[in-house]
Short mmCIF file of C-alpha atoms (C1' of nucleotides) in Angstrom, two decimals:
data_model
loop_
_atom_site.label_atom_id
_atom_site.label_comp_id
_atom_site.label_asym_id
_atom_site.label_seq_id
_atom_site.Cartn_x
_atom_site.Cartn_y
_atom_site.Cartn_z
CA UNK Z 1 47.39 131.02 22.95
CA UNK Z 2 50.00 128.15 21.32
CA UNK Z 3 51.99 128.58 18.70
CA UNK Z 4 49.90 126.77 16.23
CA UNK Z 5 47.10 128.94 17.03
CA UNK Z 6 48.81 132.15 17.10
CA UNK Z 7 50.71 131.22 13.66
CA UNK Z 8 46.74 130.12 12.35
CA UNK Z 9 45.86 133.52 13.59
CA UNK Z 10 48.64 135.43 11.17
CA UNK Z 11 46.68 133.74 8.29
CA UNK Z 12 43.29 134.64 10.02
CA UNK Z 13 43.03 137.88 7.99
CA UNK Z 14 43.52 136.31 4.58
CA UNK Z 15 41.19 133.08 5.48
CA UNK Z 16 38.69 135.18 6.45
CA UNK Z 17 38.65 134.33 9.61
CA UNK Z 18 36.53 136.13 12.61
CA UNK Z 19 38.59 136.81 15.89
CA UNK Z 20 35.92 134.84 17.69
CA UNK Z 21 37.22 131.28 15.37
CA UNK Z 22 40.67 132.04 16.48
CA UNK Z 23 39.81 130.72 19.87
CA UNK Z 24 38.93 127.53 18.73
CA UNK Z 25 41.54 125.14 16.87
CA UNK Z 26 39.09 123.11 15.27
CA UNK Z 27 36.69 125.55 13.77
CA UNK Z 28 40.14 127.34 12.76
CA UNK Z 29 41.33 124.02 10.74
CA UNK Z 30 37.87 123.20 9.67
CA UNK Z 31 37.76 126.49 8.05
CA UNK Z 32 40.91 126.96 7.11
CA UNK Z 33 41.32 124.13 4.33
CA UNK Z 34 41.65 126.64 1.42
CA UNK Z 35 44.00 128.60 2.86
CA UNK Z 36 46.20 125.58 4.57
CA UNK Z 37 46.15 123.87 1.13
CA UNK Z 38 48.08 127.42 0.06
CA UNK Z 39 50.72 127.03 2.57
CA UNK Z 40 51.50 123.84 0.71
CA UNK Z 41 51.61 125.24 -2.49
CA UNK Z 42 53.76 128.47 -1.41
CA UNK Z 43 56.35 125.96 0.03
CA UNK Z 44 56.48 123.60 -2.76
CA UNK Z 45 57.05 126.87 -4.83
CA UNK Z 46 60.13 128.45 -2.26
CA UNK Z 47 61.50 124.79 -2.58
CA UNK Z 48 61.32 124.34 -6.43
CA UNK Z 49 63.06 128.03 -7.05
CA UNK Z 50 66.71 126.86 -6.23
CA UNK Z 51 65.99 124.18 -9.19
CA UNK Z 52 65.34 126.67 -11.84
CA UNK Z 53 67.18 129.41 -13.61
CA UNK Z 54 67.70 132.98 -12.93
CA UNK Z 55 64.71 134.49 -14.84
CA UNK Z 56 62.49 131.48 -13.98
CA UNK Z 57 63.66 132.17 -10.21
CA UNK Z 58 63.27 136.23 -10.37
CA UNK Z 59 59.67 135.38 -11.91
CA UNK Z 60 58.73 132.83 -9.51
CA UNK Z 61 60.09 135.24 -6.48
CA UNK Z 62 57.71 138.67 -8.02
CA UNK Z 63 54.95 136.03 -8.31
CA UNK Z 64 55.56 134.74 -4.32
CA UNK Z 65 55.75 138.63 -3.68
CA UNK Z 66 52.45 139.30 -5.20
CA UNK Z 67 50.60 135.93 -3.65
CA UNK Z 68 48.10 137.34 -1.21
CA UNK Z 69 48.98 135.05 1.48
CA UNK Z 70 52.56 136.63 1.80
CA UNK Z 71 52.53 138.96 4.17
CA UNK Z 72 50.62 136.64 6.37
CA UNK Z 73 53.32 134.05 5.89
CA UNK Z 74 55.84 136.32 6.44
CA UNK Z 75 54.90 137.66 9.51
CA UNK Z 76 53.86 133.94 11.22
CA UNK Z 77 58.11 133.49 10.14
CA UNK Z 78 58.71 136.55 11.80
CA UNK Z 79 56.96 135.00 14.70
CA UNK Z 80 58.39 132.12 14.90
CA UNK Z 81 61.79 133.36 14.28
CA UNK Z 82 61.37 135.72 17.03
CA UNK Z 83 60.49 132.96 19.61
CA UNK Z 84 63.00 130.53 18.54
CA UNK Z 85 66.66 132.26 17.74
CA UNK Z 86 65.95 136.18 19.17
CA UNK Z 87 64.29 134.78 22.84
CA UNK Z 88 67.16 132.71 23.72
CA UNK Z 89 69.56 135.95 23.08
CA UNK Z 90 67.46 138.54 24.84
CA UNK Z 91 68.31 136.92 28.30
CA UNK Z 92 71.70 137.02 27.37
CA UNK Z 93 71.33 140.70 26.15
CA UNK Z 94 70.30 142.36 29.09
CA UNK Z 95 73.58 143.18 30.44
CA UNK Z 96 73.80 145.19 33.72
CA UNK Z 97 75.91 148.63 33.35
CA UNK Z 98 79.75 148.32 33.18
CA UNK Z 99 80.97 148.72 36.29
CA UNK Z 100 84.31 149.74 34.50
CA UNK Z 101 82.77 152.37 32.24
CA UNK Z 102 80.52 153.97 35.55
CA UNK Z 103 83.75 154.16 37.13
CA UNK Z 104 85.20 156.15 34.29
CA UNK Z 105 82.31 158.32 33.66
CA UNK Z 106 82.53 159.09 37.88
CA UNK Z 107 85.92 160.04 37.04
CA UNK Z 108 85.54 162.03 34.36
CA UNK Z 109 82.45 163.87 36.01
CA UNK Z 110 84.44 164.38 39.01
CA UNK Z 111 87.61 165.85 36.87
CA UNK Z 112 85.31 168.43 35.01
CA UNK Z 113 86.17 166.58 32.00
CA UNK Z 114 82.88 165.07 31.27
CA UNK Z 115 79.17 166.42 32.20
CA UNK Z 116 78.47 170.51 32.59
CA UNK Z 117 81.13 172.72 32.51
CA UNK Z 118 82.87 173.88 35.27
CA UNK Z 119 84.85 176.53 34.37
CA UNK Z 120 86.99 174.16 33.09
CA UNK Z 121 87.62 172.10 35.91
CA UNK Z 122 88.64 175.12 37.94
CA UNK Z 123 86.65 173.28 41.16
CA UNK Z 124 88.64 169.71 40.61
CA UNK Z 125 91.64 171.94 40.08
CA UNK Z 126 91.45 173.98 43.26
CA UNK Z 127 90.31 170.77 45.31
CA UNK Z 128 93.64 169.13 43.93
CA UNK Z 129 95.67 172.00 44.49
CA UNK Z 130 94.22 172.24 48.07
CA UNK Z 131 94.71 168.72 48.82
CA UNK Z 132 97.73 169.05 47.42
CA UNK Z 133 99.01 171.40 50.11
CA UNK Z 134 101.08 173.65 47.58
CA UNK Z 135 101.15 177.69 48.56
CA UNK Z 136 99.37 180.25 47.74
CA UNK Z 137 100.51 182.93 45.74
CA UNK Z 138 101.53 184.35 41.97
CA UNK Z 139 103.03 180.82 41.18
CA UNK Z 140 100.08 179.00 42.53
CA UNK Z 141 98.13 181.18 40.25
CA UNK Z 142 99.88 180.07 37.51
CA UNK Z 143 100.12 177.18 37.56
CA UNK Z 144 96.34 176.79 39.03
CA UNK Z 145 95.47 178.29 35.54
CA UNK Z 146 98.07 176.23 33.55
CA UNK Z 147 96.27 173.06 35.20
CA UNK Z 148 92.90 174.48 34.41
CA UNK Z 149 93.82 175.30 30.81
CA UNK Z 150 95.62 172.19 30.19
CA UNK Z 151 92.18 170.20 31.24
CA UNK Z 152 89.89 172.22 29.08
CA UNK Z 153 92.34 170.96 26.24
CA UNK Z 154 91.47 167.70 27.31
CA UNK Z 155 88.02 168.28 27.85
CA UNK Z 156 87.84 169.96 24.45
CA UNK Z 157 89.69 166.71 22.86
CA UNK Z 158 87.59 164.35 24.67
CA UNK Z 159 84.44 165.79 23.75
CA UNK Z 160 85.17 165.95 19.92
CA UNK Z 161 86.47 162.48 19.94
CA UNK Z 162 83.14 161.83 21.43
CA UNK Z 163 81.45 163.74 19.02
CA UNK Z 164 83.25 161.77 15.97
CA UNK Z 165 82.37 158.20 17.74
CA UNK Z 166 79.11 159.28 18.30
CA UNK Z 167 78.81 160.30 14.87
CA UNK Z 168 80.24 157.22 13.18
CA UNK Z 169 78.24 154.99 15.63
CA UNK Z 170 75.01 156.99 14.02
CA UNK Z 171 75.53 156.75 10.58
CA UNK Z 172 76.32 152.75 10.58
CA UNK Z 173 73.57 152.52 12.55
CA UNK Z 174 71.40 153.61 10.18
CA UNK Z 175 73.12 152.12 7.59
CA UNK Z 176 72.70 149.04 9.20
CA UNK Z 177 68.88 149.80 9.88
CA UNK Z 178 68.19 150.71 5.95
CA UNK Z 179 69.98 147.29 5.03
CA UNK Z 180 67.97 145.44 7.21
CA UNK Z 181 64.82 147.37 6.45
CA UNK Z 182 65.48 146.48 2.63
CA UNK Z 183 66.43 143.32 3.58
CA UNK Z 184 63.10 142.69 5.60
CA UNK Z 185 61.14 142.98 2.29
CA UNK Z 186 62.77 139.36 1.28
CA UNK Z 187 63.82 137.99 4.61
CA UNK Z 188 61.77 138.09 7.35
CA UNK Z 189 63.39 140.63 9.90
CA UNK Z 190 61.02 141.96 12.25
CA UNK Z 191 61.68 145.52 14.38
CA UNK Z 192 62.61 144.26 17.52
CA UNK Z 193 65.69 141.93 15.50
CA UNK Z 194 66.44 145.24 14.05
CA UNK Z 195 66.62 146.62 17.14
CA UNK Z 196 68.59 144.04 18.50
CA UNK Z 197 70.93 144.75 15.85
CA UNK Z 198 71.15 148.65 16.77
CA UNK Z 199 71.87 147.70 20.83
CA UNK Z 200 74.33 145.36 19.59
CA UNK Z 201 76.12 147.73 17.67
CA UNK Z 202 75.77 150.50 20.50
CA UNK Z 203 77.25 147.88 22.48
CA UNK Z 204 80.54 147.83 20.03
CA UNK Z 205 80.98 151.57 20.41
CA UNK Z 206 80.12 152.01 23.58
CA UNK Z 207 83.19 149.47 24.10
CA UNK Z 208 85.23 151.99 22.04
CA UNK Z 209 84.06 154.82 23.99
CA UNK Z 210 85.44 153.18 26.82
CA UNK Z 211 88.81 153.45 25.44
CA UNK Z 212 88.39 156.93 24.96
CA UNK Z 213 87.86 157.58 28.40
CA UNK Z 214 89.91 155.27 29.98
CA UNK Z 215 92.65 157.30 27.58
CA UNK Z 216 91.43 160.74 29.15
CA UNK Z 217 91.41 159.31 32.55
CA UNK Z 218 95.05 158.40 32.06
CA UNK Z 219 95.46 161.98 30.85
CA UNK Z 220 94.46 163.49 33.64
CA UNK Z 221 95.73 161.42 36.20
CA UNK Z 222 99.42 162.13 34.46
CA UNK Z 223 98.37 165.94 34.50
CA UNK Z 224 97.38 165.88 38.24
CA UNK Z 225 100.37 164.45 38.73
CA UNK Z 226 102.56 166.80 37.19
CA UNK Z 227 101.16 170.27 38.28
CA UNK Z 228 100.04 168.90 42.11
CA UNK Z 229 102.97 166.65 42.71
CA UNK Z 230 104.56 168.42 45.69
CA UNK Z 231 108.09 167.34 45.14
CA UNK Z 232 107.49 168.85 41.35
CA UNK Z 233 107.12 172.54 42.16
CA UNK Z 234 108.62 172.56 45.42
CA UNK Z 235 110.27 176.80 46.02
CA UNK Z 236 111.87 177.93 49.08
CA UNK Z 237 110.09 179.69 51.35
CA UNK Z 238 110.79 183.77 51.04
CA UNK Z 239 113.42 184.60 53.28
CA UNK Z 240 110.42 186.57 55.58
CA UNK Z 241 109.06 183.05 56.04
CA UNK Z 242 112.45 181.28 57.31
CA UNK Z 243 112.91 184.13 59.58
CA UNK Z 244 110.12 183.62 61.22
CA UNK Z 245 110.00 179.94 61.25
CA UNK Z 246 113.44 180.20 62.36
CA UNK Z 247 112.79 182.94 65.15
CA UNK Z 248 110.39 180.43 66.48
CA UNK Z 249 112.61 177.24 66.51
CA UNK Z 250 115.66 179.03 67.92
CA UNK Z 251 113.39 180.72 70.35
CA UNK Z 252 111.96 177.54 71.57
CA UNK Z 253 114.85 176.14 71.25
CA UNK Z 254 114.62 173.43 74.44
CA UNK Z 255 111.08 172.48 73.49
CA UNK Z 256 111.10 173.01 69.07
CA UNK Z 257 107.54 171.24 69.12
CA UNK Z 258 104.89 174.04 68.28
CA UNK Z 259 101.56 173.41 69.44
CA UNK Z 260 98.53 173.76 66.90
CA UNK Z 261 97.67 176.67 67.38
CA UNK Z 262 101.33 178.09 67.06
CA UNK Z 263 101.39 176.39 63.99
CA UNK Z 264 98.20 177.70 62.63
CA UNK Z 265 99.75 181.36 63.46
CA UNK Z 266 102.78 180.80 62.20
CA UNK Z 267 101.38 179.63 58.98
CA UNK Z 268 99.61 182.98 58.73
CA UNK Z 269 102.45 184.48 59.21
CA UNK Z 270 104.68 182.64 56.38
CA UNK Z 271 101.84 182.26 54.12
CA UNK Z 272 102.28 178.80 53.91
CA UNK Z 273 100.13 176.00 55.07
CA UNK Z 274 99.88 174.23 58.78
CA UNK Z 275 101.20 171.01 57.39
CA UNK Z 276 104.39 173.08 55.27
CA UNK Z 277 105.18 174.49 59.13
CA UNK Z 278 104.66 170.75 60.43
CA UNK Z 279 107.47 169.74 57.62
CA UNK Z 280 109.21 172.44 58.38
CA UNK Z 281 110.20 171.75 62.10
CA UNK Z 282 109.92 168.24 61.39
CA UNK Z 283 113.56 169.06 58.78
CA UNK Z 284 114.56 171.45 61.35
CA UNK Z 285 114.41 169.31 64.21
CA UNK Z 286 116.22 166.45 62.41
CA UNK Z 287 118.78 168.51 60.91
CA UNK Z 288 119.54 171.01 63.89
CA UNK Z 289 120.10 167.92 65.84
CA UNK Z 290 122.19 165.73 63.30
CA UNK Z 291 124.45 168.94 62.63
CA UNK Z 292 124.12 170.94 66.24
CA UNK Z 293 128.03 172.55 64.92
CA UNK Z 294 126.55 173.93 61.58
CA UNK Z 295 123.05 175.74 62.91
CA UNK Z 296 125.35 177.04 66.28
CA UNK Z 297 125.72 180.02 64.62
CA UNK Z 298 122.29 180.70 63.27
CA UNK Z 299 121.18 179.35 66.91
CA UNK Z 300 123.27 182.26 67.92
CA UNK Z 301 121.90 184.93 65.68
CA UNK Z 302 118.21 183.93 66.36
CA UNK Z 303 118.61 183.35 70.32
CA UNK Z 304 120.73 187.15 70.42
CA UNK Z 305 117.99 188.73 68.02
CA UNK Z 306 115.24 187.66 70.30
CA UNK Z 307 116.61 188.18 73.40
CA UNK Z 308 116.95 191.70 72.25
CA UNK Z 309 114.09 191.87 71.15
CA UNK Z 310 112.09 190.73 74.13
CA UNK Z 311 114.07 192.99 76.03
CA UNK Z 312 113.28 196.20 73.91
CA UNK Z 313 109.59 194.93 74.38
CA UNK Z 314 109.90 194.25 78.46
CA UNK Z 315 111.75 197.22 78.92
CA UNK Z 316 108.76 199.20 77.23
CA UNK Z 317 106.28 197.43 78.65
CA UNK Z 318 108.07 197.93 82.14
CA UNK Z 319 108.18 201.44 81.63
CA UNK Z 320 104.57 202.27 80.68
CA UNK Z 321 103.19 199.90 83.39
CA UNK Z 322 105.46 200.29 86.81
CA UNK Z 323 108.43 202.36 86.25
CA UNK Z 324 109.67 202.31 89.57
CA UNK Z 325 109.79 198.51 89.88
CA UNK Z 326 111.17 197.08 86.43
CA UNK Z 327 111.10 193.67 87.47
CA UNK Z 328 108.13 193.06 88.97
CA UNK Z 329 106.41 189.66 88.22
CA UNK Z 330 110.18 188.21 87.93
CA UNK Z 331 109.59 184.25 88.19
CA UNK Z 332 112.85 184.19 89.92
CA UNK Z 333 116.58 183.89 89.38
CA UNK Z 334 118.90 182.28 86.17
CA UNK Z 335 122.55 181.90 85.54
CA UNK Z 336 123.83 182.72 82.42
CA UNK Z 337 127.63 181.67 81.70
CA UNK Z 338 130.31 183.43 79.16
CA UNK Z 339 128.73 182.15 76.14
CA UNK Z 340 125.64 184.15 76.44
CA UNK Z 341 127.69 187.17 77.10
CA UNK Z 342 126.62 189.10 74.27
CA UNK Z 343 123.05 188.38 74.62
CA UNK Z 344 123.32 189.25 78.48
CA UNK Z 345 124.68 192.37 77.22
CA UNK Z 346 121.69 192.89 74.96
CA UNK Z 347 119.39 191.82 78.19
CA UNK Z 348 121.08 194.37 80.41
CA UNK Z 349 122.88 192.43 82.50
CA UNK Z 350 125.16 194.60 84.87
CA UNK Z 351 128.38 193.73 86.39
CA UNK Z 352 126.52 194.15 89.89
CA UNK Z 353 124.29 191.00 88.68
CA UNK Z 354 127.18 188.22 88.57
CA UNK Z 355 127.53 186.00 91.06
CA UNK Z 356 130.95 184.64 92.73
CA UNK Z 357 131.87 182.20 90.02
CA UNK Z 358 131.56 184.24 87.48
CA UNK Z 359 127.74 183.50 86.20
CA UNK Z 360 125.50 186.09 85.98
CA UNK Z 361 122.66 185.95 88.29
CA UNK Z 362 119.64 188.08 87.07
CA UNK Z 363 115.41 188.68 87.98
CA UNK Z 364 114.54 187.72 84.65
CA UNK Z 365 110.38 189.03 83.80
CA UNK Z 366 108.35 185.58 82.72
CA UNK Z 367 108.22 187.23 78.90
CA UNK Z 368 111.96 186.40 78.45
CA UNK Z 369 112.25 182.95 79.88
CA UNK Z 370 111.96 181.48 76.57
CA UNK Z 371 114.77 183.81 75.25
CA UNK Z 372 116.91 183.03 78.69
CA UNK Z 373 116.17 179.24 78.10
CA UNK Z 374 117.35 179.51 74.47
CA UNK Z 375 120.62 181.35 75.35
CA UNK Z 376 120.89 178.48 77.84
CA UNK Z 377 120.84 175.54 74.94
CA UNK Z 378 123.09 177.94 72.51
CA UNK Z 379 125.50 177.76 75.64
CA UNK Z 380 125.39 174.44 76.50
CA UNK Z 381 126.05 173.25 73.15
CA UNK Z 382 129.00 175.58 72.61
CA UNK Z 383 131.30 175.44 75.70
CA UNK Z 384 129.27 176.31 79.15
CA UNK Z 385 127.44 173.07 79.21
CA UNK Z 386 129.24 171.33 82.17
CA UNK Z 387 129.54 174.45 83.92
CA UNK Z 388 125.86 175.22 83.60
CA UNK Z 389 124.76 171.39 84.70
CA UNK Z 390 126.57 171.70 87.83
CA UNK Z 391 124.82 174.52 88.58
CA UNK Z 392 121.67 173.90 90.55
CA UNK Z 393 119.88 176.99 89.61
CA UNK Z 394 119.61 175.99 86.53
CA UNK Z 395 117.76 172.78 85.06
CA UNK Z 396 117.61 172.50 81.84
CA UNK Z 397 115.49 171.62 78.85
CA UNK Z 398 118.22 169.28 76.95
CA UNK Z 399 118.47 166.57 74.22
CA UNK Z 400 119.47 163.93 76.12
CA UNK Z 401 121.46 160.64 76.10
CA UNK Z 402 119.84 159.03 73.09
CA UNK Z 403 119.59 163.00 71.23
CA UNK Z 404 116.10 163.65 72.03
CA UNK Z 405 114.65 166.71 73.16
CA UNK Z 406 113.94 166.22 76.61
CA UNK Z 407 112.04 169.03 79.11
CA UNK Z 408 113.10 168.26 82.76
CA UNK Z 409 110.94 171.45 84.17
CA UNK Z 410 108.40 173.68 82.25
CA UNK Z 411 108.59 174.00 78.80
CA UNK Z 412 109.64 177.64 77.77
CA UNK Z 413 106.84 179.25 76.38
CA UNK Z 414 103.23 179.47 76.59
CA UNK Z 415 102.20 178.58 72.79
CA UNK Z 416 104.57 175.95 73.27
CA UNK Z 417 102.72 173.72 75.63
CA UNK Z 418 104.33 170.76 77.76
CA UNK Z 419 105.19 166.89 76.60
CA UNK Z 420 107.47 164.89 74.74
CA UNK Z 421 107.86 164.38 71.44
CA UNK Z 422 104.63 162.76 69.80
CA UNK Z 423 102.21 164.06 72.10
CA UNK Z 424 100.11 165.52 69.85
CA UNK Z 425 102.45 168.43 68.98
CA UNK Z 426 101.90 168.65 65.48
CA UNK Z 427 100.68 166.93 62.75
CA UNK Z 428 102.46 166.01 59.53
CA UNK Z 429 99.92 165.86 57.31
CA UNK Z 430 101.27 163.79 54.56
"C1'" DT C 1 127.76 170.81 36.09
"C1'" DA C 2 128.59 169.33 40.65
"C1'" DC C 3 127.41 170.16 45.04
"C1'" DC C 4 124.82 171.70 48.83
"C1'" DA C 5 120.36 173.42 50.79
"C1'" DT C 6 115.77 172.56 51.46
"C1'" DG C 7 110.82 171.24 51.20
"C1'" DA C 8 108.17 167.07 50.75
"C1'" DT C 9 107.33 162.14 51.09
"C1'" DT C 10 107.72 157.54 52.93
"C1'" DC C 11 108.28 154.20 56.48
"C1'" DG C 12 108.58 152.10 60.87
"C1'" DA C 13 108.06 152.95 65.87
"C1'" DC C 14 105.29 154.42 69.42
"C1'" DG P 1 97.55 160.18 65.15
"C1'" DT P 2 102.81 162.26 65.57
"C1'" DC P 3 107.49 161.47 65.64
"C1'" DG P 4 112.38 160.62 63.85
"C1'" DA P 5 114.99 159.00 60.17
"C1'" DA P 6 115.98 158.19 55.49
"C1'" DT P 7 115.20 159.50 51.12
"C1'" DC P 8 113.65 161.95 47.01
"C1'" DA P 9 113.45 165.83 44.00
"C1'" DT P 10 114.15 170.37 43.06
"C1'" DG P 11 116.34 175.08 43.69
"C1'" DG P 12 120.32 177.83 44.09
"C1'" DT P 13 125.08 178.76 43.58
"C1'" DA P 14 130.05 178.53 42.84
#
DNA sequence: TACCATGATTCGAC
DNA sequence: GTCGAATCATGGTA
C-alpha cells in the first residue's frame, strides 16, 4: 500500500469508505470528492488562523477540534510524520549495549557491589585476600571484616544513589510523557514518538548511571588496594615462625633451596603461605650472602641447636633400635675442624675420634649429615675454611667464586633435593 | 624521629 | 617458570 493510499485510507472511516474501495485508488478518489474538497477547506482554515486575532484564532482552533474530519487528519499527519522525521532516527537509535557500562556492571557484579547480595562481598573479599597472599589469623580477620564492611558501605551508597537516579529518571519521564500526551491533543505526536522520547531520555540517565558506577568502581579498586596491598599490612612473622624458617636455612645451609614440598610443610608449620616461605628464603638467601659476618652468629646458634638436636634424636633412635652398634648405617667418615668444636661437643665427639692434625674424624649416622654439612659452612666461613679445603675427606657444598651456592657432591638433605639455583626449587609467586 | 630489620614487589637474566 | 638483586614500605626500637 503507498502513501497516498494509506493516507486516503485514514479518511476512509469518515468518507464512508468500505475496506474493499481502499484497494483501489480510483474508486477511492472517485468517491472521495466530498471529503477531499474538506481537506481543502481544513487547510485554508489552519492557514488563515495566524492572520486573525486571539479570540478569532481560539474560536477557529475549538471549531477545527470539533470538525469531524480531525481525527482522521490528524492521524494521516501522524503517519506521515512518522515515516518522514522518526524512520530516519530509528536506525540511528538502535544502539548496541555500551561496552563501557557492561564492563562496569561485570565489575560491580563481580565486587558484590551490584546484583544479589553476597554477604556483603565476603566471596570477592576472601578471593582478594587469597590472591592477595596475606596470612591467616586474628589480623586477617579483621581486616577481612573491615574490607567486607567497608564494601557494604559502598554497596549501600551505590544502591541508594541508584535508587535516587532511578527515581528522578521516573518522574521526568512521566512528566515528559503527560506533556507530550497533552501536547498530542494539538500536535500530532503519536506513541511510538513518545516512546522515542522516553528511550531517549533513558539514554541520558543511563549515561549518568554510568558515572555512578564508574565512581564505585574507582571506590573499590582504591579499597582493594588499601586492605590487600601486601606491602600495606605487611607484620613480622611470630618469632615461632623465624625459628623455624631459620632452623631450616641454617640447617641446609650448603643447599638453602627448599624443595616444594618442604615449602608446603614449612608453611604449615609457620602458618604462613608457600609463596611468604618462597620470599622468605629468597631475603634470606640474598641477605645471608651479602652480610655472611652479620648472620655468622645466628648461623652458629641454628647449626649448634640442630646438631644437638639431631643428636638427642639419633642417640634415641640408636638406642631403641641397635644398642650395641650405635653407628650402624654410618655413610662414612667427616672432619670437623676447631670451629665446630662446640657443636662436636654437642655431637659427642671424643678425644679418641681426632685424627693426627688435629680434625676430628667421626662415623657420622646419614640423619646428621645435614647438621655435619652445616657446621662445615659455619666453619668455613669463620676461620677453618682453608684448612678444611685441603682436606680431601671433605668436599664441600660452597658459594663459590662469583657467591653462588654451589653443591659439588650430594646435597645435604633429603627434602632438599639436588640442582642449582633455578631448577625448579621454589616458586616466588609474585 | 632516625635508623635498622624485614616481608613483599619488581625487574632482568636464565 | 625460578633466581638474584634492587627497591619499596612498614614495623620495631633506641
Amino acid at each position: 500500500m503507498d502513501d497516498q493510499t494509506r493516507m486516503l485510507a485514514g479518511l476512509a472511516g469518515l468518507g464512508g469508505l468500505s475496506q474493499g474501495d481502499i484497494g483501489d485508488p480510483d474508486s477511492v478518489r472517485k468517491q472521495l470528492g466530498q471529503p477531499q474538497q474538506d481537506i481543502g477547506d481544513i487547510l485554508q482554515q489552519i492557514m488563515a488562523i495566524t492572520d486573525e486575532s486571539l479570540d478569532e484564532a481560539q474560536a477557529r482552533k475549538h471549531a477545527l477540534n470539533c470538525h469531524r474530519m480531525k481525527p482522521a487528519l490528524f492521524s494521516v499527519l501522524c503517519e506521515i510524520k512518522e515515516k518522514t522525521v522518526l524512520s530516519i532516527r530509528g536506525i540511528q537509535d538502535e544502539d548496541p549495549p555500551d561496552p563501557q557500562i557492561m564492563r562496569l556492571d561485570n565489575m560491580l557484579l563481580a565486587e558484590g557491589v551490584s546484583g544479589p547480595e553476597k554477604g556483603g562481598g565476603s566471596a570477592a573479599a576472601a578471593a582478594a585476600a587469597a590472591a592477595a597472599g596475606g596470612s591467616p589469623g586474628a589480623d586477617g580477620g579483621i581486616e577481612h571484616s573491615d574490607y567486607r564492611a567497608k564494601l557494604a558501605q559502598i554497596r549501600q551508597i551505590y544502591h541508594s544513589e541508584l535508587e535516587k537516579y532511578e527515581q528522578a529518571c521516573s518522574e521526568f519521564t512521566n512528566h515528559v510523557m503527560n506533556l507530550l500526551r497533552e501536547q498530542s491533543r494539538t500536535r500530532p505526536i503519536s506513541p511510538k514518538e513518545i516512546e522515542r522520547m522516553v528511550a531517549i531520555i533513558h539514554r541520558k540517565f543511563s549515561s549518568i548511571q554510568m558515572q555512578l558506577k564508574q565512581s564505585t568502581c574507582e571506590a573499590v579498586m582504591i579499597l582493594r588496594s588499601r586492605f590487600l596491598d601486601a606491602r600495606r599490612k605487611r607484620r613480622n612473622f611470630n618469632k615461632q615462625a623465624t625459628e623455624v624458617l631459620n632452623e631450616y636455612f641454617y640447617s641446609h645451609l650448603s643447599n638453602p633451596y627448599p624443595s616444594e614440598e618442604a615449602k608446603e610443610e614449612l608453611a604449615k608449620k609457620c602458618a604462613i603461605t608457600v609463596s611468604q616461605v618462597s620470599n622468605w628464603f629468597g631475603n634470606k638467601r640474598i641477605r645471608y650472602k651479602k652480610n655472611i659476618g652479620k648472620f655468622q652468629e645466628e648461623a652458629n646458634l641454628y647449626a649448634v641447636k640442630t646438631a644437638v638436636d639431631a643428636a638427642s634424636v639419633s642417640a634415641q633412635a640408636s638406642q631403641a633400635n641397635s644398642p650395641a652398634t650405635p653407628n650402624s648405617g654410618s655413610s662414612g667418615s667427616y672432619s670437623l675442624s676447631h670451629a665446630g668444636d662446640a657443636a662436636a661437643a654437642y655431637l659427642g665427639l671424643h678425644p679418641s675420634n681426632l685424627n693426627g692434625a688435629g680434625e676430628a674424624v667421626l662415623n657420622i649416622a646419614p640423619s646428621l649429615q645435614p647438621q655435619v654439612d652445616t657446621l662445615h659452612h659455619v666453619t668455613r666461613l669463620t676461620a677453618g675454611y682453608e684448612e678444611l679445603t685441603s682436606s680431601s675427606l671433605y668436599a664441600p657444598h660452597h658459594l663459590d667464586t662469583s657467591n653462588s651456592w654451589q653443591d659439588n657432591t650430594h646435597p645435604s638433605c633429603v627434602t632438599s633435593p639436588p640442582g642449582p639455583p633455578g631448577s625448579a626449587h621454589s616458586d616466588t609467586s609474585n
